[in-house]
Amino acid sequence: MDKLIIRGGRKLSGEVSVSGSKNAALPIFCATILAPGLHEISNVPFLRDINTTIKVLESLGAVVEGNGHVVRIDATNVNNVEATYDLVKTMRASVLVLGPLLARHGRARVSLPGGCAIGARPIDQHLKGLKALGAEINLTHGYVEAKARQLKGARINFDMPTVGGTEHLMMAASLAKGETVLENAAREPEIVDLASMLIQMGARIEGAGTDTIRIQGVSELSPVSYRVMPDRIEAGTFMIAAAITAGDIRIANMQLEHLDALVFKLQDAGVDIINKEGVVRVKGPKKIRSMNIKTRPYPGFPTDMQAQFMALMTVADGASVIAENIFENRFMHVSELLRFGADITVEGNSATVKGVKKLSGAPVMATDLRASACLILAGLAAEGETEVSRIYHLDRGYESIEKKLAGLGADIVRVKE
Ligand code: EPU
C-alpha cells in the first residue's frame, strides 16, 4: 500500500491544471448504456473509480478502450443485465446502471450498495422514482431486481435533493413513454453536464440545474462524443491549498462559477481570487480569518469541500463552526486533524474549530476520499513531516494530486508502505 510523505511549510506557487470531473464522468459512463453504438468520452480523469465503472460496463457486455483521458465505449452488446455485488460494493455510483439497463432491456438486476464511511446512503429515492415510472422492484438476496416492459413518464417528487437519484431518473425517463417531471431535483453542475450529454444523444430534457426537470421520453438515443466538465472539487481543493500555505497559484481548466459558495467564504476569509481569461489566481493571506459554514445541496456549500475547509479553519484566526447537513458521519477526519494539534470539538453534526498558531506534522490515516485531501492540506501547512497512509481512498477521486502539488512547489512524495 502507498503512503504520502509531506514536509510542510512551503508556500505554493505556479500553475496547476484541473482534471475532468469524477462525479460527472461516472453517470456519463452509465448513460452510454442507453444508446447502442460507439461513444467517445474525453477529459476523463484517470482514477480508480473510473476503472471500476469501466469494469462494470465491461461486465455488462460493453467494449471499452482508451488511454485514460479519452475513453471509447461501445455499448452495442450491453446484453447482460446484472451488476454484481463484487463490483457495486467497491463503488456505490455503479448502482446508476440500473435505470439505463431497465430502460433499454426492460429488466435489470443490480446489487444493492451498502452503507459507506460517510453515512448510510440509502437509494430509496432512486427506487421510488423507478417505481413511479412503472417498474416492478423486488429486493432479494441483496439485489435490486427491476422489471418494466415500457417505462412510462410520471411526476416524481424527491423527499430531498439527491444528486444520484436525479441523475438516475433523468437517464431512465429519457427512454420512457411520455413526460416525466422531477420535482425537488438536485441542481449540481454534474447534473447539468449529464443532461447536456443526454440532450446531445437525442433526449428531450429541460430545466436541469433547477429544482424542476422536465423530460419528454424518446424511443431511442444515439451514441455521442462528449467532453466531461472540469472537477470543481479538485479545483476547490487547490484553492484551499493556496490559502492554507499563504501561497499564490494559478488554476487552469476550472469553472469558477461552479464554486460560488466556497469562493465567497474564501474571499471573506481574506483570500484573493481573480479570474482572468479562464485561469484563476488564488493568493492566500498571511493569516486566514475564521468563517462558519453549513453544507447544503448546490448552490450551497458543498459537503465534498467540508473536510478541506475544516483543515483551513484549524489555522485560522479565531473560532469557526462547521455544520455538516448532507451526510451523518462525515467528520471522520476530525480525530486525524487532532493529531496535528488542531483544536476541534464535535457535537452532533456541528464541529467547533478553534484556530491554532501552527499545526505539527504527524502520521495520520485517510478514512475517505475528501478526508484524504483534508489531511494532505493540513500536512502542507504543518511544521515538520506528515505521513498520510491508506491513500487508496485518494486514488479513487484525485488524479495524481501529489504530482500536481509537487509541481506547485510542495514537498510531497508517494512511497510504498
Ligand atoms: N439520500 C437518501 N435516499 C436516496 C438518495 C439519497 O436518503 O435515495 C440521502 C443521502 O443519504 C444523503 C443525501 O440524500 O444524506 C444526499 O445524497 P445524494 O444522493 O445527493 O448523494 P450521492 O448521489 O450518493 C453524490 C456524490 C458525492 C457527494 C454527494 C452530495 C457522486 C458519485 N457522488 O453522491 O460525492 O458527496 O452527491 O453532493 O456523484 C465524493 O465525491 O467524495 C462524494 C461522496
Tab-separated table of C-alpha atoms and ligand atoms in Angstrom:
chain	number	residue	atom	x	y	z
A	1	MET	CA	0.000	0.000	0.000
A	2	ASP	CA	1.222	3.502	-0.809
A	3	LYS	CA	1.501	6.421	1.551
A	4	LEU	CA	2.370	10.095	1.166
A	5	ILE	CA	5.210	11.859	2.951
A	6	ILE	CA	4.783	15.608	3.203
A	7	ARG	CA	7.217	18.127	4.642
A	8	GLY	CA	5.059	21.137	5.345
A	9	GLY	CA	5.693	24.846	5.387
A	10	ARG	CA	6.250	25.616	1.712
A	11	LYS	CA	4.200	28.352	0.084
A	12	LEU	CA	2.694	27.032	-3.126
A	13	SER	CA	3.272	28.897	-6.390
A	14	GLY	CA	2.938	28.276	-10.117
A	15	GLU	CA	0.152	26.836	-12.245
A	16	VAL	CA	-1.890	23.656	-11.983
A	17	SER	CA	-4.481	22.208	-14.340
A	18	VAL	CA	-7.704	20.610	-13.121
A	19	SER	CA	-8.745	17.178	-14.453
A	20	GLY	CA	-12.173	16.129	-15.654
A	21	SER	CA	-14.873	15.693	-13.035
A	22	LYS	CA	-15.159	12.303	-11.372
A	23	ASN	CA	-18.748	12.837	-10.292
A	24	ALA	CA	-19.782	13.967	-13.777
A	25	ALA	CA	-17.874	11.190	-15.566
A	26	LEU	CA	-19.411	8.346	-13.520
A	27	PRO	CA	-23.073	8.933	-14.543
A	28	ILE	CA	-21.955	9.890	-18.059
A	29	PHE	CA	-20.297	6.475	-18.417
A	30	CYS	CA	-23.502	4.800	-17.178
A	31	ALA	CA	-25.581	6.818	-19.660
A	32	THR	CA	-23.747	5.207	-22.595
A	33	ILE	CA	-25.806	2.073	-21.877
A	34	LEU	CA	-28.888	3.935	-23.142
A	35	ALA	CA	-27.634	4.031	-26.741
A	36	PRO	CA	-26.107	1.100	-28.614
A	37	GLY	CA	-23.068	2.138	-30.688
A	38	LEU	CA	-19.709	3.768	-30.085
A	39	HIS	CA	-19.427	6.673	-27.629
A	40	GLU	CA	-16.274	8.713	-27.125
A	41	ILE	CA	-15.851	10.417	-23.772
A	42	SER	CA	-12.982	12.897	-23.369
A	43	ASN	CA	-11.449	14.834	-20.462
A	44	VAL	CA	-11.944	11.686	-18.381
A	45	PRO	CA	-9.945	11.778	-15.136
A	46	PHE	CA	-7.523	8.906	-14.621
A	47	LEU	CA	-8.917	7.442	-11.384
A	48	ARG	CA	-9.727	4.205	-9.656
A	49	ASP	CA	-13.490	4.956	-9.617
A	50	ILE	CA	-13.368	5.359	-13.398
A	51	ASN	CA	-11.620	1.984	-13.734
A	52	THR	CA	-14.317	0.424	-11.568
A	53	THR	CA	-17.035	1.909	-13.795
A	54	ILE	CA	-15.244	0.554	-16.856
A	55	LYS	CA	-15.189	-2.904	-15.226
A	56	VAL	CA	-18.922	-2.652	-14.529
A	57	LEU	CA	-19.654	-1.660	-18.143
A	58	GLU	CA	-17.426	-4.460	-19.459
A	59	SER	CA	-19.187	-6.965	-17.218
A	60	LEU	CA	-22.451	-5.904	-18.887
A	61	GLY	CA	-21.015	-6.505	-22.370
A	62	ALA	CA	-19.615	-3.102	-23.358
A	63	VAL	CA	-16.279	-2.923	-25.163
A	64	VAL	CA	-14.161	-0.189	-23.624
A	65	GLU	CA	-10.836	1.150	-24.801
A	66	GLY	CA	-8.818	4.325	-24.429
A	67	ASN	CA	-5.748	5.929	-22.948
A	68	GLY	CA	-7.242	7.197	-19.732
A	69	HIS	CA	-8.304	10.685	-20.757
A	70	VAL	CA	-10.218	9.652	-23.861
A	71	VAL	CA	-12.343	6.557	-23.409
A	72	ARG	CA	-14.315	4.865	-26.176
A	73	ILE	CA	-17.280	2.825	-25.041
A	74	ASP	CA	-19.044	0.558	-27.500
A	75	ALA	CA	-22.398	-0.146	-25.866
A	76	THR	CA	-23.739	-2.232	-28.782
A	77	ASN	CA	-23.522	-5.546	-26.951
A	78	VAL	CA	-24.588	-4.488	-23.468
A	79	ASN	CA	-26.808	-7.552	-23.171
A	80	ASN	CA	-26.040	-8.741	-19.654
A	81	VAL	CA	-28.410	-7.001	-17.239
A	82	GLU	CA	-26.764	-7.948	-13.939
A	83	ALA	CA	-24.227	-5.830	-11.985
A	84	THR	CA	-22.722	-7.990	-9.258
A	85	TYR	CA	-22.021	-7.277	-5.604
A	86	ASP	CA	-18.245	-7.556	-6.161
A	87	LEU	CA	-18.318	-4.519	-8.431
A	88	VAL	CA	-21.047	-2.425	-6.801
A	89	LYS	CA	-19.596	-2.791	-3.289
A	90	THR	CA	-16.365	-1.080	-4.364
A	91	MET	CA	-18.218	1.904	-5.766
A	92	ARG	CA	-21.749	2.967	-4.936
A	93	ALA	CA	-22.228	5.019	-8.098
A	94	SER	CA	-22.328	1.789	-10.127
A	95	VAL	CA	-25.937	1.425	-8.989
A	96	LEU	CA	-26.640	4.057	-11.675
A	97	VAL	CA	-26.549	1.309	-14.336
A	98	LEU	CA	-29.896	0.021	-13.014
A	99	GLY	CA	-32.126	2.658	-14.675
A	100	PRO	CA	-30.350	2.649	-18.049
A	101	LEU	CA	-30.411	-1.190	-18.210
A	102	LEU	CA	-34.075	-1.213	-17.284
A	103	ALA	CA	-34.898	1.462	-19.872
A	104	ARG	CA	-33.018	-0.387	-22.615
A	105	HIS	CA	-33.806	-4.043	-21.835
A	106	GLY	CA	-36.922	-3.959	-19.669
A	107	ARG	CA	-35.145	-5.627	-16.774
A	108	ALA	CA	-32.048	-5.355	-14.599
A	109	ARG	CA	-30.539	-6.945	-11.517
A	110	VAL	CA	-28.098	-4.790	-9.595
A	111	SER	CA	-26.518	-5.341	-6.214
A	112	LEU	CA	-27.803	-3.014	-3.509
A	113	PRO	CA	-24.886	-0.812	-2.409
A	114	GLY	CA	-24.175	-0.996	1.316
A	115	GLY	CA	-23.505	1.949	3.620
A	116	CYS	CA	-20.148	3.667	3.414
A	117	ALA	CA	-17.693	5.552	5.619
A	118	ILE	CA	-19.615	8.833	5.430
A	119	GLY	CA	-23.160	7.586	6.038
A	120	ALA	CA	-25.889	5.017	5.371
A	121	ARG	CA	-26.624	6.460	1.932
A	122	PRO	CA	-29.836	4.613	1.037
A	123	ILE	CA	-31.170	4.544	-2.549
A	124	ASP	CA	-34.866	4.613	-1.625
A	125	GLN	CA	-35.437	7.757	-3.717
A	126	HIS	CA	-33.931	6.122	-6.809
A	127	LEU	CA	-36.237	3.125	-6.359
A	128	LYS	CA	-39.281	5.268	-5.573
A	129	GLY	CA	-38.678	7.120	-8.859
A	130	LEU	CA	-38.241	3.968	-10.925
A	131	LYS	CA	-41.439	2.550	-9.404
A	132	ALA	CA	-43.278	5.752	-10.344
A	133	LEU	CA	-42.082	5.154	-13.926
A	134	GLY	CA	-43.859	1.803	-13.751
A	135	ALA	CA	-41.024	-0.534	-12.775
A	136	GLU	CA	-41.735	-3.539	-10.610
A	137	ILE	CA	-38.986	-3.618	-7.990
A	138	ASN	CA	-38.050	-6.525	-5.755
A	139	LEU	CA	-35.222	-6.715	-3.243
A	140	THR	CA	-33.910	-10.259	-2.934
A	141	HIS	CA	-30.601	-11.712	-1.785
A	142	GLY	CA	-29.040	-8.239	-1.584
A	143	TYR	CA	-30.008	-7.390	-5.149
A	144	VAL	CA	-32.486	-4.952	-6.655
A	145	GLU	CA	-34.461	-6.696	-9.358
A	146	ALA	CA	-36.362	-4.371	-11.637
A	147	LYS	CA	-38.756	-5.128	-14.474
A	148	ALA	CA	-40.862	-2.979	-16.794
A	149	ARG	CA	-41.928	-3.734	-20.315
A	150	GLN	CA	-42.042	0.008	-21.068
A	151	LEU	CA	-41.245	2.784	-18.589
A	152	LYS	CA	-43.931	5.458	-18.530
A	153	GLY	CA	-43.452	9.132	-17.686
A	154	ALA	CA	-44.582	10.279	-14.218
A	155	ARG	CA	-44.362	13.109	-11.721
A	156	ILE	CA	-41.711	12.370	-9.119
A	157	ASN	CA	-41.213	14.495	-6.039
A	158	PHE	CA	-37.949	13.694	-4.250
A	159	ASP	CA	-38.011	13.754	-0.442
A	160	MET	CA	-34.649	15.537	-0.551
A	161	PRO	CA	-32.491	16.810	-3.406
A	162	THR	CA	-30.439	13.759	-4.340
A	163	VAL	CA	-27.658	14.025	-6.905
A	164	GLY	CA	-27.533	10.337	-7.817
A	165	GLY	CA	-31.329	9.986	-7.662
A	166	THR	CA	-31.857	12.940	-10.013
A	167	GLU	CA	-29.245	11.602	-12.452
A	168	HIS	CA	-30.685	8.107	-12.297
A	169	LEU	CA	-34.240	9.202	-13.055
A	170	MET	CA	-33.153	11.618	-15.769
A	171	MET	CA	-31.473	8.722	-17.586
A	172	ALA	CA	-34.343	6.274	-17.174
A	173	ALA	CA	-37.031	8.846	-18.080
A	174	SER	CA	-35.209	9.760	-21.289
A	175	LEU	CA	-36.413	6.467	-22.805
A	176	ALA	CA	-39.806	6.361	-21.025
A	177	LYS	CA	-43.066	6.933	-22.860
A	178	GLY	CA	-44.455	10.432	-22.257
A	179	GLU	CA	-43.467	13.206	-19.890
A	180	THR	CA	-41.610	12.886	-16.593
A	181	VAL	CA	-41.341	15.783	-14.167
A	182	LEU	CA	-38.692	15.603	-11.450
A	183	GLU	CA	-39.531	17.920	-8.558
A	184	ASN	CA	-37.205	18.941	-5.728
A	185	ALA	CA	-34.437	17.773	-8.066
A	186	ALA	CA	-30.787	18.315	-7.166
A	187	ARG	CA	-29.149	21.212	-9.048
A	188	GLU	CA	-25.464	20.271	-9.054
A	189	PRO	CA	-23.384	21.191	-12.149
A	190	GLU	CA	-22.692	17.465	-12.686
A	191	ILE	CA	-26.442	17.014	-13.322
A	192	VAL	CA	-26.338	19.752	-15.936
A	193	ASP	CA	-23.331	18.039	-17.537
A	194	LEU	CA	-25.143	14.692	-17.707
A	195	ALA	CA	-28.242	16.427	-19.128
A	196	SER	CA	-26.105	18.072	-21.851
A	197	MET	CA	-24.777	14.687	-22.837
A	198	LEU	CA	-28.260	13.118	-22.871
A	199	ILE	CA	-29.608	16.032	-24.934
A	200	GLN	CA	-26.753	15.515	-27.407
A	201	MET	CA	-27.813	11.842	-27.547
A	202	GLY	CA	-31.311	12.949	-28.546
A	203	ALA	CA	-33.032	13.193	-25.148
A	204	ARG	CA	-35.541	15.991	-24.559
A	205	ILE	CA	-34.712	17.482	-21.168
A	206	GLU	CA	-35.493	20.955	-19.826
A	207	GLY	CA	-34.671	22.544	-16.507
A	208	ALA	CA	-31.507	20.644	-15.496
A	209	GLY	CA	-29.761	22.874	-12.956
A	210	THR	CA	-33.124	23.957	-11.461
A	211	ASP	CA	-35.284	22.073	-8.983
A	212	THR	CA	-37.823	21.046	-11.654
A	213	ILE	CA	-36.646	18.952	-14.585
A	214	ARG	CA	-38.999	18.006	-17.440
A	215	ILE	CA	-38.173	15.069	-19.655
A	216	GLN	CA	-40.161	14.113	-22.757
A	217	GLY	CA	-39.322	10.482	-23.404
A	218	VAL	CA	-37.998	9.475	-26.819
A	219	SER	CA	-37.966	5.997	-28.383
A	220	GLU	CA	-34.222	5.817	-28.955
A	221	LEU	CA	-30.973	7.652	-28.277
A	222	SER	CA	-27.764	7.829	-30.333
A	223	PRO	CA	-24.129	7.442	-29.302
A	224	VAL	CA	-22.098	10.644	-28.892
A	225	SER	CA	-18.686	12.225	-28.399
A	226	TYR	CA	-18.766	14.146	-25.154
A	227	ARG	CA	-16.265	16.149	-23.107
A	228	VAL	CA	-16.612	15.896	-19.320
A	229	MET	CA	-16.702	19.168	-17.303
A	230	PRO	CA	-13.748	20.073	-15.032
A	231	ASP	CA	-13.748	18.716	-11.488
A	232	ARG	CA	-14.997	21.522	-9.235
A	233	ILE	CA	-13.998	19.700	-6.048
A	234	GLU	CA	-10.435	19.154	-7.229
A	235	ALA	CA	-10.313	22.853	-8.190
A	236	GLY	CA	-11.667	23.849	-4.764
A	237	THR	CA	-9.074	21.653	-3.080
A	238	PHE	CA	-6.262	23.509	-4.907
A	239	MET	CA	-7.806	26.848	-3.902
A	240	ILE	CA	-7.581	25.802	-0.269
A	241	ALA	CA	-4.038	24.507	-0.817
A	242	ALA	CA	-3.068	28.039	-1.882
A	243	ALA	CA	-4.971	29.576	1.043
A	244	ILE	CA	-3.534	27.294	3.717
A	245	THR	CA	0.091	27.762	2.609
A	246	ALA	CA	-0.245	31.557	2.072
A	247	GLY	CA	0.661	30.673	-1.498
A	248	ASP	CA	-0.050	32.314	-4.839
A	249	ILE	CA	-1.142	29.909	-7.573
A	250	ARG	CA	-2.965	29.853	-10.886
A	251	ILE	CA	-5.560	27.194	-11.576
A	252	ALA	CA	-6.319	26.344	-15.210
A	253	ASN	CA	-9.243	24.389	-16.662
A	254	MET	CA	-11.683	25.233	-13.890
A	255	GLN	CA	-15.146	26.786	-13.883
A	256	LEU	CA	-15.124	29.261	-11.027
A	257	GLU	CA	-18.908	29.823	-11.204
A	258	HIS	CA	-19.401	26.233	-10.005
A	259	LEU	CA	-17.762	27.144	-6.707
A	260	ASP	CA	-19.548	30.355	-5.692
A	261	ALA	CA	-20.330	29.228	-2.142
A	262	LEU	CA	-16.679	28.333	-1.496
A	263	VAL	CA	-15.354	31.431	-3.280
A	264	PHE	CA	-17.449	33.798	-1.131
A	265	LYS	CA	-16.260	32.114	2.065
A	266	LEU	CA	-12.623	32.179	0.968
A	267	GLN	CA	-12.842	35.845	-0.031
A	268	ASP	CA	-14.400	36.736	3.320
A	269	ALA	CA	-11.599	34.785	4.963
A	270	GLY	CA	-9.060	37.035	3.253
A	271	VAL	CA	-8.117	35.026	0.147
A	272	ASP	CA	-7.630	36.925	-3.147
A	273	ILE	CA	-9.350	35.223	-6.073
A	274	ILE	CA	-9.017	36.668	-9.559
A	275	ASN	CA	-10.487	35.047	-12.668
A	276	LYS	CA	-8.602	36.155	-15.774
A	277	GLU	CA	-9.141	34.589	-19.167
A	278	GLY	CA	-10.145	31.225	-17.797
A	279	VAL	CA	-7.244	30.940	-15.343
A	280	VAL	CA	-7.999	31.578	-11.683
A	281	ARG	CA	-5.337	33.155	-9.485
A	282	VAL	CA	-5.630	32.338	-5.793
A	283	LYS	CA	-3.489	34.141	-3.233
A	284	GLY	CA	-3.632	33.226	0.437
A	285	PRO	CA	-3.298	35.881	3.172
A	286	LYS	CA	-0.636	35.735	5.914
A	287	LYS	CA	-3.336	34.752	8.395
A	288	ILE	CA	-6.714	33.390	7.371
A	289	ARG	CA	-9.877	34.664	9.097
A	290	SER	CA	-12.255	32.144	10.652
A	291	MET	CA	-15.563	31.501	8.847
A	292	ASN	CA	-18.622	29.443	9.699
A	293	ILE	CA	-20.009	27.103	7.062
A	294	LYS	CA	-23.055	24.875	6.682
A	295	THR	CA	-23.050	22.248	3.970
A	296	ARG	CA	-26.119	22.310	1.725
A	297	PRO	CA	-27.198	20.932	-1.640
A	298	TYR	CA	-25.934	23.027	-4.587
A	299	PRO	CA	-25.714	26.025	-4.818
A	300	GLY	CA	-24.976	25.813	-1.073
A	301	PHE	CA	-21.568	24.981	0.377
A	302	PRO	CA	-20.596	21.511	-0.950
A	303	THR	CA	-20.241	18.658	1.517
A	304	ASP	CA	-17.370	17.458	-0.684
A	305	MET	CA	-15.386	20.568	0.382
A	306	GLN	CA	-16.246	20.413	4.083
A	307	ALA	CA	-13.202	18.404	5.216
A	308	GLN	CA	-10.767	20.546	3.222
A	309	PHE	CA	-12.337	23.762	4.559
A	310	MET	CA	-12.036	22.408	8.072
A	311	ALA	CA	-8.293	21.861	7.526
A	312	LEU	CA	-8.054	25.546	6.591
A	313	MET	CA	-10.006	26.644	9.667
A	314	THR	CA	-7.633	24.756	12.004
A	315	VAL	CA	-5.059	27.508	11.383
A	316	ALA	CA	-7.487	30.451	11.153
A	317	ASP	CA	-7.537	33.491	13.397
A	318	GLY	CA	-10.420	32.700	15.747
A	319	ALA	CA	-13.102	30.035	16.017
A	320	SER	CA	-15.431	28.694	13.357
A	321	VAL	CA	-18.442	26.421	13.373
A	322	ILE	CA	-18.769	23.839	10.620
A	323	ALA	CA	-22.142	22.131	10.237
A	324	GLU	CA	-22.479	19.030	8.067
A	325	ASN	CA	-26.070	18.724	6.833
A	326	ILE	CA	-25.796	16.196	3.993
A	327	PHE	CA	-24.125	13.113	5.460
A	328	GLU	CA	-24.490	11.869	9.023
A	329	ASN	CA	-20.953	10.637	9.518
A	330	ARG	CA	-18.680	12.996	7.659
A	331	PHE	CA	-16.383	14.106	10.483
A	332	MET	CA	-14.015	11.144	10.457
A	333	HIS	CA	-11.143	13.484	9.594
A	334	VAL	CA	-11.567	15.330	12.909
A	335	SER	CA	-9.732	12.758	15.016
A	336	GLU	CA	-6.896	12.762	12.490
A	337	LEU	CA	-6.718	16.583	12.480
A	338	LEU	CA	-6.360	16.436	16.276
A	339	ARG	CA	-3.130	14.504	15.711
A	340	PHE	CA	-1.732	17.635	14.027
A	341	GLY	CA	-2.521	19.619	17.186
A	342	ALA	CA	-5.788	21.089	15.871
A	343	ASP	CA	-8.396	22.237	18.421
A	344	ILE	CA	-11.776	20.807	17.352
A	345	THR	CA	-14.826	19.672	19.292
A	346	VAL	CA	-17.752	17.900	17.692
A	347	GLU	CA	-21.330	17.937	18.886
A	348	GLY	CA	-23.828	16.181	16.680
A	349	ASN	CA	-23.445	17.452	13.136
A	350	SER	CA	-21.522	20.519	14.178
A	351	ALA	CA	-17.771	20.982	14.718
A	352	THR	CA	-16.243	23.950	16.506
A	353	VAL	CA	-12.747	24.638	15.269
A	354	LYS	CA	-10.510	26.991	17.240
A	355	GLY	CA	-7.629	28.137	15.102
A	356	VAL	CA	-4.137	27.292	16.397
A	357	LYS	CA	-0.885	29.105	15.571
A	358	LYS	CA	0.730	26.140	13.854
A	359	LEU	CA	-0.077	22.514	13.097
A	360	SER	CA	2.671	19.991	13.672
A	361	GLY	CA	3.236	17.167	11.208
A	362	ALA	CA	2.086	13.701	12.294
A	363	PRO	CA	1.397	10.201	10.997
A	364	VAL	CA	-2.285	10.095	10.023
A	365	MET	CA	-4.689	7.787	8.260
A	366	ALA	CA	-7.129	8.649	5.483
A	367	THR	CA	-10.694	7.440	6.067
A	368	ASP	CA	-12.453	8.510	2.883
A	369	LEU	CA	-11.764	10.441	-0.265
A	370	ARG	CA	-12.279	14.047	0.859
A	371	ALA	CA	-10.822	13.301	4.307
A	372	SER	CA	-7.628	12.264	2.484
A	373	ALA	CA	-7.478	15.648	0.793
A	374	CYS	CA	-8.063	17.374	4.130
A	375	LEU	CA	-5.092	15.564	5.688
A	376	ILE	CA	-2.819	16.474	2.788
A	377	LEU	CA	-3.805	20.131	3.159
A	378	ALA	CA	-3.075	20.016	6.888
A	379	GLY	CA	0.267	18.365	6.097
A	380	LEU	CA	1.170	21.160	3.662
A	381	ALA	CA	0.607	23.747	6.389
A	382	ALA	CA	2.147	21.794	9.270
A	383	GLU	CA	5.646	22.133	10.655
A	384	GLY	CA	7.734	19.018	10.062
A	385	GLU	CA	6.851	15.703	8.474
A	386	THR	CA	3.406	14.199	7.888
A	387	GLU	CA	2.756	10.671	6.734
A	388	VAL	CA	-0.675	10.018	5.221
A	389	SER	CA	-1.467	6.314	4.955
A	390	ARG	CA	-4.399	4.463	3.354
A	391	ILE	CA	-4.307	6.779	0.378
A	392	TYR	CA	-6.150	4.283	-1.804
A	393	HIS	CA	-9.171	6.441	-0.939
A	394	LEU	CA	-7.391	9.379	-2.545
A	395	ASP	CA	-6.709	7.469	-5.751
A	396	ARG	CA	-10.451	6.971	-6.187
A	397	GLY	CA	-11.017	10.652	-6.800
A	398	TYR	CA	-7.904	12.835	-7.254
A	399	GLU	CA	-5.767	12.349	-10.346
A	400	SER	CA	-2.033	12.482	-9.448
A	401	ILE	CA	-2.665	15.015	-6.711
A	402	GLU	CA	0.809	14.585	-5.223
A	403	LYS	CA	2.435	15.273	-8.601
A	404	LYS	CA	0.247	18.310	-9.158
A	405	LEU	CA	1.072	19.668	-5.682
A	406	ALA	CA	4.780	18.928	-6.143
A	407	GLY	CA	4.539	20.918	-9.402
A	408	LEU	CA	3.372	23.852	-7.260
A	409	GLY	CA	6.424	23.513	-5.033
A	410	ALA	CA	5.050	21.293	-2.266
A	411	ASP	CA	7.454	18.807	-0.688
A	412	ILE	CA	5.335	15.679	-1.118
A	413	VAL	CA	6.218	12.174	-2.307
A	414	ARG	CA	4.429	8.858	-2.659
A	415	VAL	CA	6.225	5.860	-1.191
A	416	LYS	CA	5.359	2.171	-0.899
A	417	GLU	CA	4.464	1.160	2.646
B	1	EPU	N1	-30.377	10.041	0.152
B	1	EPU	C1	-31.409	9.260	0.641
B	1	EPU	N2	-32.043	8.416	-0.241
B	1	EPU	C2	-31.695	8.335	-1.543
B	1	EPU	C3	-30.650	9.136	-2.029
B	1	EPU	C4	-30.008	9.994	-1.146
B	1	EPU	O1	-31.743	9.303	1.823
B	1	EPU	O2	-32.307	7.542	-2.280
B	1	EPU	C5	-29.684	10.956	1.080
B	1	EPU	C6	-28.224	10.573	1.292
B	1	EPU	O3	-28.065	9.579	2.262
B	1	EPU	C7	-27.609	11.904	1.666
B	1	EPU	C8	-28.410	12.909	0.845
B	1	EPU	O4	-29.628	12.238	0.500
B	1	EPU	O5	-27.826	12.148	3.018
B	1	EPU	C9	-27.743	13.375	-0.427
B	1	EPU	O6	-27.250	12.262	-1.154
B	1	EPU	P1	-27.065	12.285	-2.741
B	1	EPU	O7	-27.942	11.250	-3.339
B	1	EPU	O8	-27.192	13.678	-3.232
B	1	EPU	O9	-25.552	11.814	-2.877
B	1	EPU	P2	-24.936	10.798	-3.925
B	1	EPU	O10	-25.577	10.976	-5.249
B	1	EPU	O11	-24.903	9.446	-3.320
B	1	EPU	C10	-23.115	12.450	-4.804
B	1	EPU	C11	-21.623	12.434	-4.941
B	1	EPU	C12	-20.985	12.566	-3.566
B	1	EPU	C13	-21.476	13.866	-2.934
B	1	EPU	C14	-22.995	13.885	-2.876
B	1	EPU	C15	-23.584	15.173	-2.338
B	1	EPU	C16	-21.268	11.077	-6.902
B	1	EPU	C17	-20.765	9.812	-7.484
B	1	EPU	N3	-21.194	11.194	-5.574
B	1	EPU	O12	-23.448	11.313	-4.001
B	1	EPU	O13	-19.581	12.626	-3.773
B	1	EPU	O14	-20.949	13.998	-1.635
B	1	EPU	O15	-23.533	13.663	-4.201
B	1	EPU	O16	-23.156	16.252	-3.086
B	1	EPU	O17	-21.697	11.964	-7.618
B	1	EPU	C18	-17.320	12.377	-3.237
B	1	EPU	O18	-17.061	12.668	-4.403
B	1	EPU	O19	-16.438	12.310	-2.334
B	1	EPU	C19	-18.708	12.100	-2.869
B	1	EPU	C20	-19.032	11.425	-1.770
